[in-house]
Coordinates of C-alpha atoms and ligand atoms in Angstrom, one line a residue:
X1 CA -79.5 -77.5 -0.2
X2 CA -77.4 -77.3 2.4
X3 CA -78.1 -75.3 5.8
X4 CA -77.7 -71.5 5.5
X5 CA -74.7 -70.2 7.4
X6 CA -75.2 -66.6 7.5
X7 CA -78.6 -64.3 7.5
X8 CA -79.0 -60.9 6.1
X9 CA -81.5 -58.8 7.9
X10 CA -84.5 -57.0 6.7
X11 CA -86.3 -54.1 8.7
X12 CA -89.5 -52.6 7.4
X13 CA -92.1 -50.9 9.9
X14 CA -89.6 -51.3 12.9
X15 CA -90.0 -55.1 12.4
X16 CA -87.0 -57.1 11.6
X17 CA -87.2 -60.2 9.6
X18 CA -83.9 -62.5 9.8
X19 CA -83.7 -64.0 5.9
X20 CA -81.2 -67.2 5.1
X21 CA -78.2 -66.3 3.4
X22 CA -77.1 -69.6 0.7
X23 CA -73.5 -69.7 -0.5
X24 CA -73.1 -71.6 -3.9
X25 CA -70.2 -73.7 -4.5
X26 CA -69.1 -70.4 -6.7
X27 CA -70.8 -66.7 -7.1
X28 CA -72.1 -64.5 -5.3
X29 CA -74.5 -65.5 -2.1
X30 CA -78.0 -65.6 -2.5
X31 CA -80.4 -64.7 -0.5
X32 CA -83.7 -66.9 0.6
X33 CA -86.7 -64.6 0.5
X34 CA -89.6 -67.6 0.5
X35 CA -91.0 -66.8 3.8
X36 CA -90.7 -63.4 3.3
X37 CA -94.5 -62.7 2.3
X38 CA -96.3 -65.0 4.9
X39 CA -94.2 -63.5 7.8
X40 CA -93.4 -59.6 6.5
X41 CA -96.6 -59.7 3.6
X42 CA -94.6 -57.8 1.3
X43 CA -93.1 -59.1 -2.3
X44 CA -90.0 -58.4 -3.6
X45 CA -89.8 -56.5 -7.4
X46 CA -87.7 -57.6 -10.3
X47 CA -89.1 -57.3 -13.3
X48 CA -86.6 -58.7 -15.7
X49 CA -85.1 -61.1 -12.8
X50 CA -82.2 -58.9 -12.9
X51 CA -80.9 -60.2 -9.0
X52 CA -83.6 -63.3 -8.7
X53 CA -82.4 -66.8 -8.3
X54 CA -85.2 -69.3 -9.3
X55 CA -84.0 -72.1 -8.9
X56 CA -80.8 -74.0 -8.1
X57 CA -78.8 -75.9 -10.2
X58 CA -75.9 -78.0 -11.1
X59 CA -75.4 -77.7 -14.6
X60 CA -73.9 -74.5 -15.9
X61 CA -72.0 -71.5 -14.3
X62 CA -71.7 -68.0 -15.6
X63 CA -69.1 -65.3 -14.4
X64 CA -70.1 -62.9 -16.3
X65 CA -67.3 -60.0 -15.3
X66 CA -64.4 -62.6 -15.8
X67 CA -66.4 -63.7 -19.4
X68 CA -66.3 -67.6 -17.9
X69 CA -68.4 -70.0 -19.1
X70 CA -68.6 -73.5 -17.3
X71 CA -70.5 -76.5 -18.2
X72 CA -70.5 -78.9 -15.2
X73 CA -67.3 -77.4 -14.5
X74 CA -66.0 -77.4 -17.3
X75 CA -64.6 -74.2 -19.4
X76 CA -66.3 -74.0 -23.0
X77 CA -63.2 -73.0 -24.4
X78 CA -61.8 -76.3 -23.6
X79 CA -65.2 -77.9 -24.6
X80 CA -65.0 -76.2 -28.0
X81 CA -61.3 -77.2 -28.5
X82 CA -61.5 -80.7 -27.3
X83 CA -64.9 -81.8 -26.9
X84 CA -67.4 -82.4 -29.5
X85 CA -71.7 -82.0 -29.4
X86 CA -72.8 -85.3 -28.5
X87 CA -70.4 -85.8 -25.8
X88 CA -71.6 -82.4 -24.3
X89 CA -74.9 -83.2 -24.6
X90 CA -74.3 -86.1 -22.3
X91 CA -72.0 -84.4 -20.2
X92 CA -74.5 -81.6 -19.1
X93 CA -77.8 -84.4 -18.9
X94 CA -75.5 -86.6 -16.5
X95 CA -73.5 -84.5 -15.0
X96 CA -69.5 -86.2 -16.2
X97 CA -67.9 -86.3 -18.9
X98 CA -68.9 -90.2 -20.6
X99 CA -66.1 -93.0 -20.6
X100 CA -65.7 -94.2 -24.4
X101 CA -68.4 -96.8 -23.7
X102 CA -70.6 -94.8 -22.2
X103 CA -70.0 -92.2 -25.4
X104 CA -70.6 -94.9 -27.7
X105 CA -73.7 -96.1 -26.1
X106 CA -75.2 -92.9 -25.9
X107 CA -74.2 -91.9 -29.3
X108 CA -75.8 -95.0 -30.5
X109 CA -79.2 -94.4 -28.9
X110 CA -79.0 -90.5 -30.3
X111 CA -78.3 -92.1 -33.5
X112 CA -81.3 -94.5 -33.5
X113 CA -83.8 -92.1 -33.0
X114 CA -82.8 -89.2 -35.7
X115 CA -86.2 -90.3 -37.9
X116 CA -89.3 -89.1 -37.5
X117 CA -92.7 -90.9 -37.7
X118 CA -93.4 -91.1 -41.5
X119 CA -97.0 -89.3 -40.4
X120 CA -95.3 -86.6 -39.4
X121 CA -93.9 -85.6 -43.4
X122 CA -97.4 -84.7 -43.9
X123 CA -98.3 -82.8 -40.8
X124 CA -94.8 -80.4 -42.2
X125 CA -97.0 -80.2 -45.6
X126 CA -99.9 -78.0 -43.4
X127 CA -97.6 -74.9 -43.1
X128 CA -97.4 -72.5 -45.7
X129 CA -94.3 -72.6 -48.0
X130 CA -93.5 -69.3 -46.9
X131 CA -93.4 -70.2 -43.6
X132 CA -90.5 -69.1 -41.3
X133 CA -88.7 -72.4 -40.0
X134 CA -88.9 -71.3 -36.6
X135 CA -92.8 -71.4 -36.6
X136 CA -92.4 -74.6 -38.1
X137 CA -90.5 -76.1 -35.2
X138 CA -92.3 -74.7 -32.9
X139 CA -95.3 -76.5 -34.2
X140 CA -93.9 -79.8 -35.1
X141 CA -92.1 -79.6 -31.4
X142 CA -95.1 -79.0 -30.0
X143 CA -97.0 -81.8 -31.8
X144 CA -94.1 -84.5 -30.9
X145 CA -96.8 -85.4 -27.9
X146 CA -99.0 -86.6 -30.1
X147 CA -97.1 -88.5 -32.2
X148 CA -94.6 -90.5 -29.2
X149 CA -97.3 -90.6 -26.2
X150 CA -95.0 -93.5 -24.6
X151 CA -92.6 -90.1 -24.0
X152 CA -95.1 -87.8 -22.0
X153 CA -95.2 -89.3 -18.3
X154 CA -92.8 -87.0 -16.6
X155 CA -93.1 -89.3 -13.4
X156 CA -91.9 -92.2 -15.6
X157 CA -87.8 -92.1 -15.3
X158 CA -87.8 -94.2 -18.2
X159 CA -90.2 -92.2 -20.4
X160 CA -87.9 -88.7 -19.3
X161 CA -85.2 -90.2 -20.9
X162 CA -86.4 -91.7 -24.2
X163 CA -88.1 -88.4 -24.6
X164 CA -84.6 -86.4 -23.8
X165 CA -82.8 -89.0 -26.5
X166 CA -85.8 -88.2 -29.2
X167 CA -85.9 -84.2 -28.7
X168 CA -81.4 -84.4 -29.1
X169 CA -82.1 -87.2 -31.6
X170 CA -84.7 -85.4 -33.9
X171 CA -84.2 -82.0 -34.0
X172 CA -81.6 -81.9 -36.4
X173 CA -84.4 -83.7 -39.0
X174 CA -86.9 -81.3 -37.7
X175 CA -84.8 -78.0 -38.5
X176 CA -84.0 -79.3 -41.5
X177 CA -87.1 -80.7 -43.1
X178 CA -88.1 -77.1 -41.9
X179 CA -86.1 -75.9 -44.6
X180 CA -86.5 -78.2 -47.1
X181 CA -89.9 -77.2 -47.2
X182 CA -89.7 -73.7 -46.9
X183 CA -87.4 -73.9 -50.5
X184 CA -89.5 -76.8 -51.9
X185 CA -87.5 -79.2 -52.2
X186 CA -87.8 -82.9 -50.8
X187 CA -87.2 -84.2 -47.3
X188 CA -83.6 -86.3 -47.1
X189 CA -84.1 -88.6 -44.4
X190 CA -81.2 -88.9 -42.0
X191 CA -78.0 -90.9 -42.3
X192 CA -76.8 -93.4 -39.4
X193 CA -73.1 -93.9 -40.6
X194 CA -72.5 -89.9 -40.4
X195 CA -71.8 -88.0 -37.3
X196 CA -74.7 -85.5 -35.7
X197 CA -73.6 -82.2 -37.2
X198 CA -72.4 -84.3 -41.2
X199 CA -75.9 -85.5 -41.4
X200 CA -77.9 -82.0 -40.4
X201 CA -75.8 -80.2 -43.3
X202 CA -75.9 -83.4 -45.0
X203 CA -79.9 -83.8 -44.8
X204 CA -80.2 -79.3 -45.4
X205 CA -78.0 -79.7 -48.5
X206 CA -78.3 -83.0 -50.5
X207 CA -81.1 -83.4 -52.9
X208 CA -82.2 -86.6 -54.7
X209 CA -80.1 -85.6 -57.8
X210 CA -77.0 -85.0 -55.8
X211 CA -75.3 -85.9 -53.1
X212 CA -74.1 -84.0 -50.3
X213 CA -70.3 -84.1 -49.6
X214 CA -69.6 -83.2 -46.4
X215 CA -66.5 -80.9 -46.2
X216 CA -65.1 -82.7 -42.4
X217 CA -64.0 -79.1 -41.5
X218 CA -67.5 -77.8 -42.5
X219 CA -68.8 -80.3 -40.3
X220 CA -66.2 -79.8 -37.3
X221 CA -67.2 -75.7 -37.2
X222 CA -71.3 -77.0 -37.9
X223 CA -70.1 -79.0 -34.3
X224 CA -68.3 -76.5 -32.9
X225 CA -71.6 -73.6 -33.3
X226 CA -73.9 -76.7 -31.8
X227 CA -71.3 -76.5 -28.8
X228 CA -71.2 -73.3 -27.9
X229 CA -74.9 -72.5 -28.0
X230 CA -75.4 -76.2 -25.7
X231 CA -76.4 -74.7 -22.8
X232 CA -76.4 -71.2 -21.1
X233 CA -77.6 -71.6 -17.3
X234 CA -81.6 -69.5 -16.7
X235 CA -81.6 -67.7 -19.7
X236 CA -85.1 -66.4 -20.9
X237 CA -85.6 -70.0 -23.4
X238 CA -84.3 -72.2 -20.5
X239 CA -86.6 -69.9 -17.7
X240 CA -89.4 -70.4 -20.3
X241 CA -89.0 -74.2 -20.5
X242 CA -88.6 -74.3 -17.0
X243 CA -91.7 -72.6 -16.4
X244 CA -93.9 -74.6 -18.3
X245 CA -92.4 -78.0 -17.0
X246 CA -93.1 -76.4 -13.5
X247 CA -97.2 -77.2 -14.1
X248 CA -96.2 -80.8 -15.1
X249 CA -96.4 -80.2 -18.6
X250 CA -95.1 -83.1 -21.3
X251 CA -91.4 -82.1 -22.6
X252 CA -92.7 -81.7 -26.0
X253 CA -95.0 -78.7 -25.4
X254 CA -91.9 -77.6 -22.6
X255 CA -89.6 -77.1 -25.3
X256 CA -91.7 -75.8 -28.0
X257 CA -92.7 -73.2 -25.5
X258 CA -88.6 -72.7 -25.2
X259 CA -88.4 -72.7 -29.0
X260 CA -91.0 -69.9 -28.9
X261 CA -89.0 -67.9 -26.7
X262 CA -85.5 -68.2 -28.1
X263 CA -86.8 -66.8 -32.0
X264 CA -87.1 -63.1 -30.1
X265 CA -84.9 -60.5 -31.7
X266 CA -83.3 -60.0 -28.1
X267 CA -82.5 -63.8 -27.6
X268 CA -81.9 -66.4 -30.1
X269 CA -83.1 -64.1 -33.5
X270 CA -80.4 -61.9 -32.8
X271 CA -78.1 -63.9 -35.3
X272 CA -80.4 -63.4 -37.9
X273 CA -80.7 -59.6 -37.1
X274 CA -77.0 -59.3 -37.1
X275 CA -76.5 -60.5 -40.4
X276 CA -79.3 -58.1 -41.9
X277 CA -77.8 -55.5 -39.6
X278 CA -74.1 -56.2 -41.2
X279 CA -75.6 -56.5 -44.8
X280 CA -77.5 -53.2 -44.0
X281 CA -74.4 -51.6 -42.9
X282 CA -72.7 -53.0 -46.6
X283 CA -69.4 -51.2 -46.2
X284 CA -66.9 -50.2 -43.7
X285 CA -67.5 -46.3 -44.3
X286 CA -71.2 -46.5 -43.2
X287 CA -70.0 -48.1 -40.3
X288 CA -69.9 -44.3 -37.9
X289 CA -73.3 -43.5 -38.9
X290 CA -74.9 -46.9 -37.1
X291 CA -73.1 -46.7 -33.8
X292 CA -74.5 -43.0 -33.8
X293 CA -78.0 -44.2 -34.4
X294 CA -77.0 -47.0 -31.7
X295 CA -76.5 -44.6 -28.8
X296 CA -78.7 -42.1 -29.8
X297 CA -81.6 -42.5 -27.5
X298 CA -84.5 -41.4 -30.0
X299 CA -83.4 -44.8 -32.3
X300 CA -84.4 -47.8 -31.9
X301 CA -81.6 -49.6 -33.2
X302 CA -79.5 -51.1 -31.5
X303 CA -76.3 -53.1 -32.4
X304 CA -77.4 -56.3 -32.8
X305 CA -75.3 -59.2 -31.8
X306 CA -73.6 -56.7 -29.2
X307 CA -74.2 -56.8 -25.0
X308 CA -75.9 -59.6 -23.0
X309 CA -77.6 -59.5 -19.5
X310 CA -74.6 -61.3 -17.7
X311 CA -71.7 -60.9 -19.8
X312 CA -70.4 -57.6 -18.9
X313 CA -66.3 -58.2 -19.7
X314 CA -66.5 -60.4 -23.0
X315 CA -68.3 -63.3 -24.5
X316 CA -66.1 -66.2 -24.3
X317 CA -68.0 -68.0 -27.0
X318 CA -67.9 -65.1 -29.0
X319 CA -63.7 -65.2 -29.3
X320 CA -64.3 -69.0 -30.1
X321 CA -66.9 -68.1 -32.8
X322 CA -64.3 -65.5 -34.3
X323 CA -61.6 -67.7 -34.7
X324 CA -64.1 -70.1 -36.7
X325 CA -65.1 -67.5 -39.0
X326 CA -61.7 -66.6 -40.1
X327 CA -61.0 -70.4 -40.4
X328 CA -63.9 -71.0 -42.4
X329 CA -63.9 -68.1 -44.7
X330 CA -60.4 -68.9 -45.4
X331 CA -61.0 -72.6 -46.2
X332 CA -63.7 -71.4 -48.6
X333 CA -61.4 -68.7 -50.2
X334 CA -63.7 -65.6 -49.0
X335 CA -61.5 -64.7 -46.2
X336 CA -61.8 -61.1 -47.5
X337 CA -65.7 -61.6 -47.1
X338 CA -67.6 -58.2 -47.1
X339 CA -69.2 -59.1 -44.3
X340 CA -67.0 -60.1 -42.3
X341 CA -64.7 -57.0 -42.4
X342 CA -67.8 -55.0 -41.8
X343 CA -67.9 -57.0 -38.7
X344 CA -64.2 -57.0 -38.3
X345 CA -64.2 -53.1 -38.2
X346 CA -67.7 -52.6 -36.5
X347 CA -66.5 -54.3 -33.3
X348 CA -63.0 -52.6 -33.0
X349 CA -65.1 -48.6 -33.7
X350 CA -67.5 -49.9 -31.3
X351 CA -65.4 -51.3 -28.8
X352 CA -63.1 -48.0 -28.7
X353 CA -66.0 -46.1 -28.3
X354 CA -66.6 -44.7 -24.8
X355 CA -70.6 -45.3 -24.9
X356 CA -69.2 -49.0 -25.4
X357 CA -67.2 -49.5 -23.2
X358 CA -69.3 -47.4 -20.0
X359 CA -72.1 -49.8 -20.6
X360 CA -70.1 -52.6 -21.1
X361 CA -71.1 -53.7 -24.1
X362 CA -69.7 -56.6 -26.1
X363 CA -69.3 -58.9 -29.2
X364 CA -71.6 -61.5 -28.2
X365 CA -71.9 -65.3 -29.0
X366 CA -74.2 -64.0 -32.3
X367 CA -71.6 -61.4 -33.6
X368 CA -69.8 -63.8 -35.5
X369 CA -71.9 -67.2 -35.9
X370 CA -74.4 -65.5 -38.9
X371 CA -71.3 -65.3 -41.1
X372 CA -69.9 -68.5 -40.6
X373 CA -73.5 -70.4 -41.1
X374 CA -74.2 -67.9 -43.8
X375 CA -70.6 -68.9 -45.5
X376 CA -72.2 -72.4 -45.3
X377 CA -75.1 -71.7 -47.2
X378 CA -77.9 -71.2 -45.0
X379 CA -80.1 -68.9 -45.2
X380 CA -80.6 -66.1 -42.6
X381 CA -83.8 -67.5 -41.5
X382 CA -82.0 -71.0 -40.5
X383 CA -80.1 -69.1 -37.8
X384 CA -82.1 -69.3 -35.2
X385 CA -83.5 -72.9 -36.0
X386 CA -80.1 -73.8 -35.9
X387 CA -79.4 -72.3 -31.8
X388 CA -82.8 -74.3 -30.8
X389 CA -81.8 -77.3 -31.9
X390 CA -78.3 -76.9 -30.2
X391 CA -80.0 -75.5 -27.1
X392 CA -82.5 -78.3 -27.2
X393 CA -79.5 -80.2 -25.0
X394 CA -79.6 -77.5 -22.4
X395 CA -83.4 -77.1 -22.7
X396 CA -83.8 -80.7 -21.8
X397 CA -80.7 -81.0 -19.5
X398 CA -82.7 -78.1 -17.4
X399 CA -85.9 -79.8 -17.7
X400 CA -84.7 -82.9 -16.2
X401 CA -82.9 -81.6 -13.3
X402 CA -86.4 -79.0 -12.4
X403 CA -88.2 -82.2 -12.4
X404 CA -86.4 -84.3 -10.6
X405 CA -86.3 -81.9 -8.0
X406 CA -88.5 -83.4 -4.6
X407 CA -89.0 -79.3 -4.0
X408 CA -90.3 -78.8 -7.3
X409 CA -93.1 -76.2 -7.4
X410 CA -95.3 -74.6 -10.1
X411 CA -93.5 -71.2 -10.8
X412 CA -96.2 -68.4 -10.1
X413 CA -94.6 -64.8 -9.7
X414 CA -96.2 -61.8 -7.8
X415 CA -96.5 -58.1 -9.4
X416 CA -97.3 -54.7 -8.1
X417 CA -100.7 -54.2 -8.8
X418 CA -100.8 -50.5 -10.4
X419 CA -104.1 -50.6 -11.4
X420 CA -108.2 -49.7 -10.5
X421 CA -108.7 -50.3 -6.8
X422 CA -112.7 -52.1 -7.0
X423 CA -115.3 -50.1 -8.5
X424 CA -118.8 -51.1 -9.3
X425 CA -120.2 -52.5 -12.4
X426 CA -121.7 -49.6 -14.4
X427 CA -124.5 -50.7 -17.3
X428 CA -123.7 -49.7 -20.9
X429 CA -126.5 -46.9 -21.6
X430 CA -124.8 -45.0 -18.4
X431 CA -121.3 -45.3 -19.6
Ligands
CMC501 N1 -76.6 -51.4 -28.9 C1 -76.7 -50.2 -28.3 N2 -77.0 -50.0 -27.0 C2 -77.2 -51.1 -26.2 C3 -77.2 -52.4 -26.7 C4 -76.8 -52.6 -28.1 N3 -76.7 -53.8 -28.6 N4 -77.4 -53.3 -25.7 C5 -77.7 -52.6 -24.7 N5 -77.5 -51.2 -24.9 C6 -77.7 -50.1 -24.0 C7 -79.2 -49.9 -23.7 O1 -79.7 -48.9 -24.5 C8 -79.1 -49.4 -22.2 O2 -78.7 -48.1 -22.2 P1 -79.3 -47.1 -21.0 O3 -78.7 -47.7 -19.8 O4 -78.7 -45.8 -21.4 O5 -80.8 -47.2 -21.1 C9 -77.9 -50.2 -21.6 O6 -77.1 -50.6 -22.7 C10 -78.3 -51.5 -20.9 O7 -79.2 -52.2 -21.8 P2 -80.4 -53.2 -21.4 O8 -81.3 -53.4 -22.5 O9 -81.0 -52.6 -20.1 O10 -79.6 -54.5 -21.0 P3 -80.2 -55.9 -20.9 O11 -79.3 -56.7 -20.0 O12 -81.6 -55.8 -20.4 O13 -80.2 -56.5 -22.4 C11 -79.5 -57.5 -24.4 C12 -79.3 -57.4 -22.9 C13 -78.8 -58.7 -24.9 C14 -81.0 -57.8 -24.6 C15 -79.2 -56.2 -25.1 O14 -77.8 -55.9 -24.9 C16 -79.5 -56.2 -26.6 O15 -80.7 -55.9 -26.9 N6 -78.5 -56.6 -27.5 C17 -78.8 -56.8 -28.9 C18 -79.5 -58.1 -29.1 C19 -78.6 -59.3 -29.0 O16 -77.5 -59.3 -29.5 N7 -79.0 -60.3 -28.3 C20 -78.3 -61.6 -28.2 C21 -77.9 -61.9 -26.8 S1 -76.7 -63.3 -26.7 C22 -77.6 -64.6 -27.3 C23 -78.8 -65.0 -26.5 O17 -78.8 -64.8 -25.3 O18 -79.8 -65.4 -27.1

């Protein structure tokens, strides 16, 4: 980190306290409070890290009140448009966008690790049928370290990268023998002569009697939804995986504690909610009477699929994810999809509406991707397996850089204690 060329200063009791000011190479300045408790001994408050920094990084940028979205520069618009999965997967884990042989290689050493150790088929047949797949993952994530222990020395360069290749390499398998097994049906094992996002639908929707034939433009939007969700700078998943690596944790458990993370309603389930919201809502005429329970302040509801903690113009993913609706639906002839025009008509009432627009509330990357997966044939409960194993890039991407990190530090936040001051131990007959 460079030297700080500016201070901001802090006065409490009469005392001042001079704190660094860092400037980033773009966004707002940030201000270096480390020293702040051993010299002042006061914390700072932010529950919700709402104007906390924790760490610094190089991988992606967020503008969230120009709706920009950079990966290692890069806009995700272009990415989308241009780019495809694997060679944004290797873009954000090393930083440049791979020559062809570099693409090549890498894409060979993703492909030769899509199988999973035969032992693990049977450690998928503990779970319940009924299981949902994201429990599923998380467990089978989680149990990874037992299964590839030549992966789990963090301080081994070599060992951080076979595990980054398996975790990009497997998941795909892992989501869907996830849902194989939740519909009973067998495991299809993957495919080395198809491309990433071919052989996920390809392994989610063959079955021995039949083959799977995969539609390419299926497979480009299948590519195009692994894209956008790639990577998405300190979000609650990413802090979460971050977190856990920060105690020298094995990558394994790291991002099965990010999977755990992202399935929350307010994070990564909210693609699942939106659908049930938008099948809930069924027709265009009910559409008045949600965004009145929305802003009325005794519901619950909320829109789901609508505002984000950063984004406060517009999603740029979600106008990406739009247009791949409309071209999906329209290359499988259900253009005039219920759902969609609920969705359609729900965004432009809500989006005219002043308690909209004050908040500044928007689409958002899971407005439109639940249709389009949906269209596809997976199930609602597949939505949110499907962002972790996109995000798994990101997860690992992040994980890499934290460790790698010479001022790495186990994460441990402060509070504001609000409770009992000491009080003595009182036996239980005088209670
Ligand atoms: N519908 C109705 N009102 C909302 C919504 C919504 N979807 N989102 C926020 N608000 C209101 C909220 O009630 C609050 O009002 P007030 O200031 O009067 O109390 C105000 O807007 C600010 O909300 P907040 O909860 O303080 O904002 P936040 O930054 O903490 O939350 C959010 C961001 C994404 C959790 C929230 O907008 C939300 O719950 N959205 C629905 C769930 C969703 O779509 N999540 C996916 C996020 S994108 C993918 C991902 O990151 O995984």
């Amino acid at each position: 980190m460079a030297e700080a060329s500016k201070t901001a200063s802090l006065t409490i009791d009469g005392q001042t306290y001079e704190l660094p000011i860092h400037t980033p190479t773009v966004g707002p300045d940030v201000v270096d409070i480390r020293k702040l408790y051993g010299q002042a001994n006061v914390f700072t408050y932010d529950p919700g890290f709402t104007s906390t920094a924790a760490c610094d990084s190089e991988i992606t940028y967020i503008d969230g009140d120009a709706g920009i979205l950079l990966h290692r520069g890069y806009p995700i618009d272009q990415l989308a448009e241009k780019s495809h999965f694997l060679e944004v997967c290797y873009l954000l884990l090393y930083g440049e966008l791979p020559t062809a042989d570099q693409l090549e290689d890498f894409e060979h050493r993703v492909t030769q690790h899509t199988m999973l150790h035969e032992q693990m088929a049977f450690f998928f047949r503990g779970f319940r049928r009924d299981a949902h797949p994201m429990a599923v993952m998380v467990g089978v994530v989680g149990a990874m370290s037992a299964f590839y222990h030549d992966s789990t020395d963090i301080t081994d360069p070599w060992q951080r990268e076979v595990a980054s290749i398996r975790l990009i390499a497997k998941m795909p398998t892992i989501a869907a023998w996830a849902y194989k097994y939740t519909i009973g049906q067998p495991f299809v094992y993957p495919r080395n002569d198809l491309d990433y996002a071919s052989n996920f639908l390809r392994m989610c929707f063959s079955v021995p009697a039949e083959d799977y034939q995969v539609n390419p433009i299926l497979s480009r939007a299948m590519d195009r939804i692994f894209t956008l969700h790639a990577d998405h700078e300190q979000n609650a998943s990413t802090s979460t995986v971050r977190l856990a690596s920060s105690s020298g944790a094995n990558p394994f458990a790291c991002i099965a504690a990010g999977i755990a993370c992202l399935w929350g309603p307010a994070h990564g389930g909210a693609n699942q909610a939106c659908l049930e919201m938008l099948e809930e809502i069924g027709t265009v005429e009910r559409i008045p009477e949600f965004i009145a329970r929305a802003k009325d302040k005794n519901d619950p509801f909320r829109l789901m699929g609508f505002g984000h903690r950063v984004y406060k113009n517009f999603d740029p993913r979600a106008k990406v994810m739009k247009q791949s609706a409309d071209e999906v639906l329209e290359l499988l002839g259900i253009g005039d999809n219920p759902k969609l025009q609920v969705a359609k008509e729900l965004e432009k009432q809500a989006l005219n509406d002043p308690y909209f627009a004050e908040k500044k509330l928007f689409p958002n990357v899971d407005f439109y991707s639940g249709i389009i997966l949906e269209a596809m044939g997976f199930p609602t409960s597949m939505f949110t397996p499907i962002f972790a194993l996109a995000r798994t890039v990101g997860w690992i991407s992040q994980w890499k850089e934290q460790i790698s990190d010479p001022q790495l530090k186990i994460g441990r936040p402060r509070q504001l204690y609000q409770g009992m001051t000491e009080r003595d131990y009182i036996d239980v007959e005088n209670r």
